[in-house]
């Protein structure tokens, strides 16, 4: 008895959560997962005259794609620029687990170029993308993605680049994929940019590439992307570009580098300090060895004189010369 209300709560919660999507699925009356579960790699085309045909993706002029990234975000985008004016474009996405619709999303008046995205949770086997273009008559495209074609690969991981003599060596790890992929199936692209030009390479080896005759004094930047080659089953849509990597010097130089950095870190402030001291030298010496006051010349005599009086009682040179007159008394002393 206690189970009933809990079930009711769960049921009504899921009803609220799923309502917009369920309503959308029902509104066009299609169970896309069931109906198209066996048509892979071809666009199923239907029209108001009930004709059904199949074409390769490359054969139709409109473009569309669904990609599922590593965070389980599904993004379907399209470009229907060739549609006649006033044509109504509707887009329907059904996320399937085998023949069951897990989640769906629709837009009845979609823009010519647009995208819709949703986050997928739980086990999924594929996605059905459906377009309906109607003016007086209608025509619809239906395309089924299995998990392999849906996956949007991450770029190669752990990319490193280094100079070795005149070679630029680039190494990387292949990206992690949902299902194991033969390393030979990855088609990698290495893009190397220097001051003058950008060069692209499709490396022969899976996890390294060497570019000969580079000039290590140039500044290079390296980035990569990957996809599954058309010889293998999987997404042939390029991954995003990896973050840019700047090549480093090989070991012999990498020991020198920290020394240079230390020298610069210590040397520059030391040099500045020395310069500062040199500029302020005059003032510093004035503070340390203040100049002895030198009296003006007119006081010099006075000062020297008083000094002489204080320390030596008399200085002959300083005294005005006494004139001594000796008077000789001759023959005027009868008492003798
Ligand atoms: C989906 O993909 C389109 C086209 O690549 C992009 O413009 C759009 O921003 C993407 N949307 C999300 C939510 O990632
Ligand atoms: C396409 O849209 C038209 C008009 O909106 C509708 O009558 C028709 O059933 C739709 N076709 C498909 C295959 O959904
Ligand atoms: C990148 O390198 C780290 C550390 O070496 C390693 O744990 C990780 O698995 C590598 N990533 C890939 C995709 O191989
Ligand atoms: C590049 O990869 C190949 C094969 O995987 C290997 O033989 C070669 O030694 C690698 N070169 C470098 C520079 O790591």
PDB file of N, CA and C and ligand atoms in Angstrom, residues 157-158 173-174 176, ligand 3:
ATOM      1  N   UNK A 157      45.845  14.079 -27.109  1.00  0.00           N
ATOM      2  CA  UNK A 157      46.170  14.562 -25.758  1.00  0.00           C
ATOM      3  C   UNK A 157      47.678  14.618 -25.550  1.00  0.00           C
ATOM      4  N   UNK A 158      48.098  15.297 -24.514  1.00  0.00           N
ATOM      5  CA  UNK A 158      49.511  15.333 -24.081  1.00  0.00           C
ATOM      6  C   UNK A 158      50.465  15.666 -25.228  1.00  0.00           C
ATOM      7  N   UNK A 173      49.467  11.684 -27.462  1.00  0.00           N
ATOM      8  CA  UNK A 173      48.711  10.465 -27.162  1.00  0.00           C
ATOM      9  C   UNK A 173      47.420  10.521 -27.963  1.00  0.00           C
ATOM     10  N   UNK A 174      46.997   9.372 -28.449  1.00  0.00           N
ATOM     11  CA  UNK A 174      45.728   9.329 -29.181  1.00  0.00           C
ATOM     12  C   UNK A 174      44.594   9.581 -28.197  1.00  0.00           C
ATOM     13  N   UNK A 176      41.121   9.383 -26.046  1.00  0.00           N
ATOM     14  CA  UNK A 176      40.287   8.275 -25.548  1.00  0.00           C
ATOM     15  C   UNK A 176      38.960   8.301 -26.278  1.00  0.00           C
TER      16      UNK A 176
HETATM   17  C1  LIG B   3      48.354  12.046 -20.737  1.00  0.00           C
HETATM   18  O1  LIG B   3      49.439  11.899 -19.826  1.00  0.00           O
HETATM   19  C2  LIG B   3      49.037  11.512 -18.523  1.00  0.00           C
HETATM   20  C3  LIG B   3      50.278  11.523 -17.653  1.00  0.00           C
HETATM   21  O2  LIG B   3      51.366  10.916 -18.273  1.00  0.00           O
HETATM   22  C4  LIG B   3      48.378  10.136 -18.579  1.00  0.00           C
HETATM   23  O3  LIG B   3      47.951   9.761 -17.302  1.00  0.00           O
HETATM   24  C5  LIG B   3      47.172  10.195 -19.522  1.00  0.00           C
HETATM   25  O4  LIG B   3      46.617   8.917 -19.650  1.00  0.00           O
HETATM   26  C6  LIG B   3      47.590  10.719 -20.884  1.00  0.00           C
HETATM   27  N1  LIG B   3      46.397  10.910 -21.707  1.00  0.00           N
HETATM   28  C7  LIG B   3      46.100  10.131 -22.734  1.00  0.00           C
HETATM   29  C8  LIG B   3      44.846  10.453 -23.473  1.00  0.00           C
HETATM   30  O5  LIG B   3      46.804   9.188 -23.071  1.00  0.00           O
END
